[in-house]
Coordinates of C-alpha atoms in Angstrom, one line a residue:
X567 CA 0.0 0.0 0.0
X568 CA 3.2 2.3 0.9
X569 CA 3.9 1.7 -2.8
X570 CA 0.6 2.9 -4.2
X571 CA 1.1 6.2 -1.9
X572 CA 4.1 6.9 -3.2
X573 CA 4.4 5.7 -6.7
X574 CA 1.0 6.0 -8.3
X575 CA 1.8 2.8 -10.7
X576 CA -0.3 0.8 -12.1
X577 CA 1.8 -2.6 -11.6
X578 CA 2.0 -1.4 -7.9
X579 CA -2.2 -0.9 -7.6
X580 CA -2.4 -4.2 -9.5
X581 CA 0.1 -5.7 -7.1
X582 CA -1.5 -4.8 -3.9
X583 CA -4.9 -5.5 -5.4
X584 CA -3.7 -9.3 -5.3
X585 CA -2.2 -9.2 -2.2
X586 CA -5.8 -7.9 -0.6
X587 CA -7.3 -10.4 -2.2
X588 CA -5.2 -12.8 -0.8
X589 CA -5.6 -11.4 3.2
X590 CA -9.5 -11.6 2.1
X591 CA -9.7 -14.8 1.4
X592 CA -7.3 -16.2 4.0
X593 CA -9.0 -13.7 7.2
X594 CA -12.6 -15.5 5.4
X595 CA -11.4 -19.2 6.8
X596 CA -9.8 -17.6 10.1
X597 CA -12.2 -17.3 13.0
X598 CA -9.4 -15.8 15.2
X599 CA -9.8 -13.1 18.4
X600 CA -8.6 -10.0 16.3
X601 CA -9.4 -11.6 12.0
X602 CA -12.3 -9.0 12.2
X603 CA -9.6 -5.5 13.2
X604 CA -7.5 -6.6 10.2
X605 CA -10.6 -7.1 8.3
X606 CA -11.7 -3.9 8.8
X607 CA -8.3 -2.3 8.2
X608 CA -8.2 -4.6 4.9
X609 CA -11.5 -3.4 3.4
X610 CA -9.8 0.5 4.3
X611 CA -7.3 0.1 2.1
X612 CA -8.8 -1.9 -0.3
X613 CA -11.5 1.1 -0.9
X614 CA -8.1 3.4 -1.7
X615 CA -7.7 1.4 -4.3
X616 CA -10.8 0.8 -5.9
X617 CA -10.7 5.0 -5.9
X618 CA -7.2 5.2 -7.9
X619 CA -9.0 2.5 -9.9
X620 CA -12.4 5.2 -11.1
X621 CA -14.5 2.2 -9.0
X622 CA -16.2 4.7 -7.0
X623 CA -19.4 2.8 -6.0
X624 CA -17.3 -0.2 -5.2
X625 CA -14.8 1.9 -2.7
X626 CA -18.2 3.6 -1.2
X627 CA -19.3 0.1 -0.4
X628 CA -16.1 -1.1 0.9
X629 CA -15.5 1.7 3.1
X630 CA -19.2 1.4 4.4
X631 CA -17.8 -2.4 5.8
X632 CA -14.6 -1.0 7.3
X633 CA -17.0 1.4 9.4
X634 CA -19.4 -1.1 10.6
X635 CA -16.3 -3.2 11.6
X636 CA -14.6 -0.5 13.1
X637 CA -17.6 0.4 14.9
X638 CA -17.8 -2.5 16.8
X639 CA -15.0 -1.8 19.0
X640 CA -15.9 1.9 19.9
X641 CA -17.2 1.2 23.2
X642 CA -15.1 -1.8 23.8
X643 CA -11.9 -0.9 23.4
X644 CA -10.5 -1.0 27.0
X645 CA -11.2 -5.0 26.5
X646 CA -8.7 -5.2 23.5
X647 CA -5.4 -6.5 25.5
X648 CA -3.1 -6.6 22.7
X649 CA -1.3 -3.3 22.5
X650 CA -1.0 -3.1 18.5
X651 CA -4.6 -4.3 17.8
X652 CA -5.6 -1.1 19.9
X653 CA -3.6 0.6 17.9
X654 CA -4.8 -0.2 14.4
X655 CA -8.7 0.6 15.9
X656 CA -7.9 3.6 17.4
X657 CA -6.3 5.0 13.7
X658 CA -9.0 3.1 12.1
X659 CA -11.8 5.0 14.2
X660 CA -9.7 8.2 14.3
X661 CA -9.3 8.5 10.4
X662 CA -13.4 7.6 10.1
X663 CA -14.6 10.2 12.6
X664 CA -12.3 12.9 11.6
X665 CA -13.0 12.6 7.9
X666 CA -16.1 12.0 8.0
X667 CA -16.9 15.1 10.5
X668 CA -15.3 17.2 7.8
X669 CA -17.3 16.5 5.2
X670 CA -20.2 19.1 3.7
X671 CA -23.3 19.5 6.2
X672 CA -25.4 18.7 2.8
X673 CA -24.0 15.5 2.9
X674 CA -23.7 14.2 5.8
X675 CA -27.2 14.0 6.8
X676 CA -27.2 11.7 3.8
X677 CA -24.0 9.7 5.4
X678 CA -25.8 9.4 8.9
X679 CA -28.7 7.9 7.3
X680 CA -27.0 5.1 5.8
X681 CA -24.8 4.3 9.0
X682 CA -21.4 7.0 9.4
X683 CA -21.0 9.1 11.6
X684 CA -18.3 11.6 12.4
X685 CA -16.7 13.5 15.0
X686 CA -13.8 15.7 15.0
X687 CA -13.1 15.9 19.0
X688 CA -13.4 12.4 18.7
X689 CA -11.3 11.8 15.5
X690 CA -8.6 13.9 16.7
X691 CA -8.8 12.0 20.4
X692 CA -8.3 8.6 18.8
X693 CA -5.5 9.4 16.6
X694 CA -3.6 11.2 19.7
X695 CA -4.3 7.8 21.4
X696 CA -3.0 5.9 18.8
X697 CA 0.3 7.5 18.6
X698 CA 0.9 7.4 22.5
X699 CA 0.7 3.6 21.4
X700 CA 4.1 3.7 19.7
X701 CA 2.5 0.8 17.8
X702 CA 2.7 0.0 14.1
X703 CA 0.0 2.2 13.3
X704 CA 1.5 5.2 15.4
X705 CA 3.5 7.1 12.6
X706 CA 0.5 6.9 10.5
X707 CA -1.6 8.7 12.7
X708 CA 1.1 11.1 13.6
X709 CA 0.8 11.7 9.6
X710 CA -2.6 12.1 9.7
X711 CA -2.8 14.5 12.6
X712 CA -0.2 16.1 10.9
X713 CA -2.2 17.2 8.1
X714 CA -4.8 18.1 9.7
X715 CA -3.5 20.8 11.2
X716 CA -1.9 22.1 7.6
X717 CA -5.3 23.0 6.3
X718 CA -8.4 21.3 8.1
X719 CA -7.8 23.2 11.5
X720 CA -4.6 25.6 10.6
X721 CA -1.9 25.1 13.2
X722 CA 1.4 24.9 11.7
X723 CA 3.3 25.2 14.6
X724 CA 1.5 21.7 16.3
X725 CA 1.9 20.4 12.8
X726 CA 5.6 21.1 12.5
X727 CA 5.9 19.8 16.1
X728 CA 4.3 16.3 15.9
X729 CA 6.2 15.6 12.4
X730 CA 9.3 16.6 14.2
X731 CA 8.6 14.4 16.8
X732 CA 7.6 11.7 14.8
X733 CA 11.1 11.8 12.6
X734 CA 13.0 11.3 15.5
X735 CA 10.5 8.4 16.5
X736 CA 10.8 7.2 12.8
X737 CA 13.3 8.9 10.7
X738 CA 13.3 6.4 8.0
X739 CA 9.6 7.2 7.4
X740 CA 9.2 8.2 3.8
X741 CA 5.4 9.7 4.8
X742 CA 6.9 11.7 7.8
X743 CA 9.4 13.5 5.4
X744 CA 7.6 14.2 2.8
X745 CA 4.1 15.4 4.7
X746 CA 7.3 17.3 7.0
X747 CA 7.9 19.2 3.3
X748 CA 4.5 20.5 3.0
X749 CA 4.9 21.7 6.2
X750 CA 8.0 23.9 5.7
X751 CA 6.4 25.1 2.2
X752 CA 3.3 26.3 4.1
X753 CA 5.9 28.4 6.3
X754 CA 7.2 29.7 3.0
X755 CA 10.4 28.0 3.7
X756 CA 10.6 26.3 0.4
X757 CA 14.4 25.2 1.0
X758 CA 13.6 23.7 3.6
X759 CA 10.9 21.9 2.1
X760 CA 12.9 20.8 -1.1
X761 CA 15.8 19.2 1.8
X762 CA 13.2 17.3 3.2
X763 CA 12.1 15.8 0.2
X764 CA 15.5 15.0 -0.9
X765 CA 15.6 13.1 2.7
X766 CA 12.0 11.0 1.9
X767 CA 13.6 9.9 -1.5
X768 CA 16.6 8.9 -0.2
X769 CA 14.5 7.0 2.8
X770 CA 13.0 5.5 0.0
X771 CA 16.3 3.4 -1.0
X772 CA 17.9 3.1 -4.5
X773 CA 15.1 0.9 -5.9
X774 CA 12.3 2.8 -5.1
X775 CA 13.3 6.6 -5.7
X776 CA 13.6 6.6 -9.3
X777 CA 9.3 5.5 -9.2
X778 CA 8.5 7.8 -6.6
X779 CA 6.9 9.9 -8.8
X780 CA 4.2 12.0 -6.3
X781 CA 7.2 13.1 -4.3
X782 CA 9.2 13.7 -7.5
X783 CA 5.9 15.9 -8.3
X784 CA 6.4 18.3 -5.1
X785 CA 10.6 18.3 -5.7
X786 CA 9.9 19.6 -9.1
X787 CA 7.0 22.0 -8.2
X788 CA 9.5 23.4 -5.4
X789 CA 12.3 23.8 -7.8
X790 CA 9.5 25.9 -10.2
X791 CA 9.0 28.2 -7.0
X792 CA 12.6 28.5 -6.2
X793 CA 12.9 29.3 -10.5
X794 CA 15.4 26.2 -10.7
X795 CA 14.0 26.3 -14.4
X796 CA 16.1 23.0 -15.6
X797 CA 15.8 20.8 -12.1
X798 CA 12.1 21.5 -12.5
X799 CA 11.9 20.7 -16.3
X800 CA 13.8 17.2 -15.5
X801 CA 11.4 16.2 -12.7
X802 CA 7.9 17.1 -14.6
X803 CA 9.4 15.3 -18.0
X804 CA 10.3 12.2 -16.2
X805 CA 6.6 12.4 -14.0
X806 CA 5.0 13.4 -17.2
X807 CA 6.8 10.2 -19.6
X808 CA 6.0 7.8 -16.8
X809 CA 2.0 8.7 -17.1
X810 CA 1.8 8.4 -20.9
X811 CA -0.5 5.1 -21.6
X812 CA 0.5 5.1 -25.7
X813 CA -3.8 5.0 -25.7
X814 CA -4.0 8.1 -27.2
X815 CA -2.5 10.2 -30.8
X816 CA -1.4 12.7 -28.2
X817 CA 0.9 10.9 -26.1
X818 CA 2.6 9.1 -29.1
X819 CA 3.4 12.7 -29.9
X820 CA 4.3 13.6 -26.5
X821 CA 6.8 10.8 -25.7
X822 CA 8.4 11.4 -28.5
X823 CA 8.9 14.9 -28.0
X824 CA 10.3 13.8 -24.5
X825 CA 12.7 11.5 -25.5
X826 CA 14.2 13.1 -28.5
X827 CA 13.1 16.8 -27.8
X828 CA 10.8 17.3 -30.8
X829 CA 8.5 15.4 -33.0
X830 CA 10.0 14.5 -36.9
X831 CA 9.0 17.0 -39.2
X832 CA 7.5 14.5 -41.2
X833 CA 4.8 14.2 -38.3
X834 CA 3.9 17.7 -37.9
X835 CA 1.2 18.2 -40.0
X836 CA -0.6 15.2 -38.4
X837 CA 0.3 16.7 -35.1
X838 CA -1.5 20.0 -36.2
X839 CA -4.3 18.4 -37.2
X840 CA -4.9 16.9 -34.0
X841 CA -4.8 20.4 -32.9
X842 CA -6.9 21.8 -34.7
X843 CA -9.3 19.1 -34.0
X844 CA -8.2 19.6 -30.3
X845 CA -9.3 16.3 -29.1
X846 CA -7.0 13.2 -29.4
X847 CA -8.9 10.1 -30.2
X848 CA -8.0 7.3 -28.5
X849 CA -7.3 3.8 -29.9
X850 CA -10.2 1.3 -29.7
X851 CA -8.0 -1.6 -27.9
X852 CA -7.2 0.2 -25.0
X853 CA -7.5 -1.9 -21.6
X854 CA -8.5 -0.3 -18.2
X855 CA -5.9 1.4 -16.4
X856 CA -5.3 -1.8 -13.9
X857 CA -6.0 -4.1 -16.3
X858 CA -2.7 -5.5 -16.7
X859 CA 0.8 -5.0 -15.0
X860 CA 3.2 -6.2 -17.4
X861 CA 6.3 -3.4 -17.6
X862 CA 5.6 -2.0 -21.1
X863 CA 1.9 -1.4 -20.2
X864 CA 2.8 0.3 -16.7
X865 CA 2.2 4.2 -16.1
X866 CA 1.5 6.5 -13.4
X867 CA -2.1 8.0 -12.7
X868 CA -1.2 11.3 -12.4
X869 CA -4.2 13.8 -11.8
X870 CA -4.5 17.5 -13.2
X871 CA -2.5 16.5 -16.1
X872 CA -2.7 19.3 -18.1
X873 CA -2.2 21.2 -15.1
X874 CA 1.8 19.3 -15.2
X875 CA 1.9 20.0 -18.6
X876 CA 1.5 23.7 -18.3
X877 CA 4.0 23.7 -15.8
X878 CA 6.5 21.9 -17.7
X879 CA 5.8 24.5 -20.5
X880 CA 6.3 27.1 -17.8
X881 CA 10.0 25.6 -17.5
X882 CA 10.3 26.1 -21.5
X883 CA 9.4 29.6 -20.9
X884 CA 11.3 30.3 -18.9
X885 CA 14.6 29.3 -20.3
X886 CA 13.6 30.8 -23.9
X887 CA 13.5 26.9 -24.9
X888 CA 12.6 26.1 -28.4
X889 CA 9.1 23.7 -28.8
X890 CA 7.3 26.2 -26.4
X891 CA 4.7 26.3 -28.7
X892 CA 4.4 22.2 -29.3
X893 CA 4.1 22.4 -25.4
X894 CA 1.0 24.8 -25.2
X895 CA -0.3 22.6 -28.0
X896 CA -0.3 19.6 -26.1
X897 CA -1.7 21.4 -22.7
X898 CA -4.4 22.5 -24.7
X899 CA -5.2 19.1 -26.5
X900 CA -5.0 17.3 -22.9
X901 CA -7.4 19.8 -21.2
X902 CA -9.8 19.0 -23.5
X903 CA -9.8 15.4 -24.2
X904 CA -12.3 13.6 -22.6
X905 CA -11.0 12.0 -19.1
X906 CA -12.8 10.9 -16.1
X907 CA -10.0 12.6 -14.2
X908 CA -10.0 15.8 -16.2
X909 CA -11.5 19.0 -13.7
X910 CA -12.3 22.6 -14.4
X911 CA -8.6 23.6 -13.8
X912 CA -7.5 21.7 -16.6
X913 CA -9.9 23.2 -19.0
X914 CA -8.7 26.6 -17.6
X915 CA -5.0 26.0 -17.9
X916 CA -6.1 24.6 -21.6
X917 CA -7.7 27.7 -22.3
X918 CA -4.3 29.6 -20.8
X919 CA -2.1 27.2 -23.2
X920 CA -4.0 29.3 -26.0
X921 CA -3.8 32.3 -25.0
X922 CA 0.1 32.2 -24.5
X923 CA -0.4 30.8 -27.9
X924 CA -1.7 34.2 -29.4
X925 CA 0.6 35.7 -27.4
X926 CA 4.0 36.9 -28.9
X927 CA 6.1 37.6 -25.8
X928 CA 6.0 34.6 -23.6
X929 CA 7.7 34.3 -20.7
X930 CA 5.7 35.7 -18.3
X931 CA 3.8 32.0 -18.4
X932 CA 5.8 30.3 -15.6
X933 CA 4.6 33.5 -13.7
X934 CA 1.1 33.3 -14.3
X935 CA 0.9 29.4 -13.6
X936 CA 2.2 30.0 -10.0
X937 CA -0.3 32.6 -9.5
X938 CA -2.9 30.6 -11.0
X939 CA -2.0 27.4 -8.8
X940 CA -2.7 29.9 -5.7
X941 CA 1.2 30.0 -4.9
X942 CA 2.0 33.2 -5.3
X943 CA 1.4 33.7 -1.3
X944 CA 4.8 31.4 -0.9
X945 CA 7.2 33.4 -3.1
X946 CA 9.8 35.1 -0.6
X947 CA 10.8 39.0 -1.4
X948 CA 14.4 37.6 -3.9
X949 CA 11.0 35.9 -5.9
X950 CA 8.9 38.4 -5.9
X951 CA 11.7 40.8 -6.9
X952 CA 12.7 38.4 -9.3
X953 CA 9.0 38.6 -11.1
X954 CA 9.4 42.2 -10.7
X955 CA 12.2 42.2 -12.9
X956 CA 11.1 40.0 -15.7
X957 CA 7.6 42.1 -16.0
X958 CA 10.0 44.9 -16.5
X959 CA 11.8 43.4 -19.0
X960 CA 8.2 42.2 -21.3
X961 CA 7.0 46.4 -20.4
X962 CA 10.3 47.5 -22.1
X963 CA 9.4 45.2 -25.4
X964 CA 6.1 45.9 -25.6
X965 CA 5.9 49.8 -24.9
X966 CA 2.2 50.4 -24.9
X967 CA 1.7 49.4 -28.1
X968 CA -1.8 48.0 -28.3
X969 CA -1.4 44.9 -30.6
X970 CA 0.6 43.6 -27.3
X971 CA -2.1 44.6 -25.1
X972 CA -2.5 41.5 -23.1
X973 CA 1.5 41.0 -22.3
X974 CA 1.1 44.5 -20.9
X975 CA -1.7 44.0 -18.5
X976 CA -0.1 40.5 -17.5
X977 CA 3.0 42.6 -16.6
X978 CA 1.4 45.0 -14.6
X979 CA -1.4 42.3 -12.7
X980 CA 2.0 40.3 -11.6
X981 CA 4.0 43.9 -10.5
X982 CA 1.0 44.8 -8.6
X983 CA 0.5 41.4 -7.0
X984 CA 4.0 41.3 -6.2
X985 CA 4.3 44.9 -4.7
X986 CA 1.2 44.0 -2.4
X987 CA 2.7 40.9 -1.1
X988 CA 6.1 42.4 -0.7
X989 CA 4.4 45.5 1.2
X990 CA 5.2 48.4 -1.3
X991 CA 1.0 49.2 -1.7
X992 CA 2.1 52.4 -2.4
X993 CA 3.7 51.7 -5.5
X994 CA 1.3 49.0 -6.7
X995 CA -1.0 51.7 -5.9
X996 CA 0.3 54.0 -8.2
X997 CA 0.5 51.4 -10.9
X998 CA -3.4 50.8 -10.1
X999 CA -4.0 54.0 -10.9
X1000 CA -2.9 53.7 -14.7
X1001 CA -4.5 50.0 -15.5
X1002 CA -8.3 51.2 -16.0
X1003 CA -7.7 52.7 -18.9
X1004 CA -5.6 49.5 -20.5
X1005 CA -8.2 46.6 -18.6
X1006 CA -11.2 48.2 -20.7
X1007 CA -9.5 47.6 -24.2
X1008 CA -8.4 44.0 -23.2
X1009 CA -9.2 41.6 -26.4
X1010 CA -12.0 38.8 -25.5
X1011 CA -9.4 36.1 -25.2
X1012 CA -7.0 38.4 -22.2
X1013 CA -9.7 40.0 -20.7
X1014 CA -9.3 36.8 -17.8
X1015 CA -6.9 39.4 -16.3
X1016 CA -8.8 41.9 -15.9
X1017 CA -11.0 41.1 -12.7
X1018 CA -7.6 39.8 -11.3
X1019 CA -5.7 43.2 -11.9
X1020 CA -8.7 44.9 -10.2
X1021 CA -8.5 42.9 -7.1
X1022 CA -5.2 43.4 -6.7
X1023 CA -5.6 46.8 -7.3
X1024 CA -7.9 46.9 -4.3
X1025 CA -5.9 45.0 -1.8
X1026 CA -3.3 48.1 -2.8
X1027 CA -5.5 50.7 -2.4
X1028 CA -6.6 49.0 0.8
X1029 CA -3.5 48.9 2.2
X1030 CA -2.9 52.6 1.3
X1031 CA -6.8 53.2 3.3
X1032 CA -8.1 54.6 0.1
X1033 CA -11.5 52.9 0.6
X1034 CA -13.5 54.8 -2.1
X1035 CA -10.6 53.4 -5.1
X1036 CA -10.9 49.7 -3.4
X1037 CA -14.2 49.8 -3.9
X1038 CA -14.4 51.4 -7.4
X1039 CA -12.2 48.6 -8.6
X1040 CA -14.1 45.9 -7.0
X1041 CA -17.5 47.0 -8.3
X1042 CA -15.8 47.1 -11.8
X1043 CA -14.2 43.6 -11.1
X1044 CA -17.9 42.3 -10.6
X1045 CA -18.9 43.2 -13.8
X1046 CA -16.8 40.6 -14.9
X1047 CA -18.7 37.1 -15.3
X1048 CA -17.4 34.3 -17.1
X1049 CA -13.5 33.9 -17.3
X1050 CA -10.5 31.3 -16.4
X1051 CA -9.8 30.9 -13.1
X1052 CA -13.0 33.0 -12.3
X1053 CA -12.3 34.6 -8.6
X1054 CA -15.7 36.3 -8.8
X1055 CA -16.9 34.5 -5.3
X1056 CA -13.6 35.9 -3.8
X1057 CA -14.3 39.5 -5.1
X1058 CA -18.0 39.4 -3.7
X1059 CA -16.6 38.1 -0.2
X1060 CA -13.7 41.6 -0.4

């Protein structure tokens, strides 16, 4: 199951598959004291898969039998003498009731009437009881409380501390490291965070690091922050070659364009008509994702994928990299193929991928897609300065000229988002004060920027207590209805 978490293959989901089956059918002719805790703790991860695996009624239902045996030992588990059985139900009932207490309130009427129940005093209680354990299951819950206090109930500082603890309790735990990452990225200390994945990988052992491709993910994402251009191009080509499934025109296209750093010209005018066409067809024999595990049919499931693609033609960007354009091509082909894992934010970065495409001065894109992914709040002042710069340099080429309109108001959104989060409002501020004119003429395809300079714009003028601008801008943003990355909910709550 470690596997799975960490590698997202195919051979490894097939793998483990088996090896549940296996534990099902022995635990089925065992009518030992604790067959029904391991039962339960089988049909958990079992229902993981079946979710990596699109079999979402199947996990729903397998998930529903962990809880009922789970359930069972809520009120009886002072009577469970063995010390690592405790353990496994107390993370068993900790992860249920803490999950499931997070869940919408218009749906979990709907979960109470067909059995769960959750409780978040009682989720967090359980896991905290489960690592006092020091059990097998003790670093897992450590893990668990962990991230829960990232996001769920924001407390970095407990977070940092129980991961700290937990890698002295366990430092060759791969999980510990790499959750211990998100933690120092959340603090903004992206160095930090990029050491400790280095560390997971290298818990990880020789065999394994090379496949580990969801922390490879996060290396290569923190390398994009820290503008490590190449590092971050190497990681998201390697992530990106070990999802291709060969089912599809596109990733024929796309592996080959990995591994030899185009496509042959003789292929080109196929590869535009695919474009054009902008959905790749894919071939009639193709099996399920876990249908078989043989080595030439494995592949990562990677999720968002035209979300990694953008970012890996971010990197091209960047570096002034010829095949930029065959890059935005395939981001906007993959966004809009039809995938059961495909979500609005592929579609939008799709629709980005085309608008770099009309644009003629690039390389502001690896700017905008770590605005876009919502990391802009992690950049560190040497960052912010450094986008500062490079808007400078696209302001200098374009000069107001209006058949470069859209260049110029990306320039001047990312100088006045930068300014605000470095604290200079008062010269994002005066930079506010020139974009209305500019925002207004935007072309249909740019005008996505528009809302997003104006909300900017208001933080500024916020900060600089001129109420009566914030709140011109803001009105103006409203006006704004359908766009990528549409922040229209965040400008009505402002």
């Amino acid at each position: 199951m470690f596997r799975v978490l960490v590698t997202g293959r195919k051979s490894d989901v097939v793998s483990c598959t088996e090896a549940i089956s296996e534990v099902e059918r022995t635990l089925c002719n065992l009518s030992e004291k604790h067959s029904e805790v391991i039962m339960a703790e089988t049909s958990l991860f079992k229902s993981v898969l079946l979710l990596l695996s699109g079999q979402k009624l199947k996990a729903f239902i397998t998930l529903r039998q962990a809880w009922k045996l789970y359930k069972k030992f809520e009120n009886r588990l002072e009577r469970v003498e063995d010390l690592d059985i405790r353990g496994r139900v107390l993370f068993g009932l900790g992860l249920f009731m803490l999950f499931l207490s997070l869940v919408p309130s218009s749906m979990s009427t709907l979960l109470k009437l067909i059995g769960f129940s959750g409780s978040r005093e009682k989720g967090v209680e359980f896991l905290e009881a489960c690592k006092d354990t020091k059990t097998s299951r003790s670093v897992f819950a450590a893990v668990t409380l962990g991230l829960y206090h990232i996001d769920m109930e924001p407390n970095i500082e407990k977070s940092s501390y129980l991961l700290s603890q937990a890698a002295e309790e366990y430092p060759g735990c791969v999980l510990v490291h790499w959750v211990d990452s998100v933690v120092a990225w959340k603090n903004n200390h992206v160095d930090s965070a990029v050491q400790k994945l280095h560390r997971a990988l290298d818990c990880c052992g020789e065999a394994l690091a090379p496949l580990a491709a969801f922390i490879k993910y996060e290396l290569g994402w923190f390398y994009f922050l820290r503008m490590e251009w190449k590092k971050a191009q190497i990681q998201f080509s390697e992530i990106l070659g070990d999802s291709l499934s060969l089912s599809s025109e596109l990733d024929e296209y796309v592996k080959e364009a990995l591994a030899y750093g185009k496509i042959a010209e003789h292929k080109e005018a196929s590869f535009e008509t695919l474009f054009m066409r902008r959905l790749s067809s894919k071939k009639k024999t193709k099996p399920s994702w876990t249908e078989c595990s043989q080595p030439k049919n494995d592949r990562v499931f990677i999720p968002h994928k035209a979300c990694l693609i953008a970012q890996l033609a971010g990197c091209f960007a960047a570096q002034s990299l010829d095949n930029l354009e065959f890059w935005l091509k395939v981001c906007k082909i993959a966004a809009f193929t039809p995938s059961a894992s495909k979500t609005k934010l592929d579609e939008d970065f799709g629709s980005l991928a085309q608008v770099f495409l009309n644009r003629k001065h690039r390389e502001l894109l690896p700017f905008e897609v770590i605005y876009f992914l919502k990391q802009h709040t992690k950049l560190v002042s040497w960052m912010l300065d450094w986008i500062l710069d490079k808007a400078e340099e696209v302001l200098e080429k374009v000069s107001n000229n209006d058949d470069f309109l859209v260049e110029f108001c990306s320039a001047k959104m990312l100088q006045i988002m930068a300014l605000s989060l470095d604290g200079s409002t008062d010269e994002a501020s005066e930079i506010a004060d020139e974009m209305t004119n500019y925002l207004c003429r935007l072309p249909s395809w740019g005008v996505y920027l528009a809302p997003h300079a104006l909300y900017w714009s208001a933080r500024a003028y916020v900060a600089e207590l001129r109420y009566e601008d914030a709140v011109r801008v803001l009105k103006q943003a409203k006006k704004y209805k359908k766009y990528i990355f549409n922040i229209r909910g965040k400008i009505s709550r402002v």
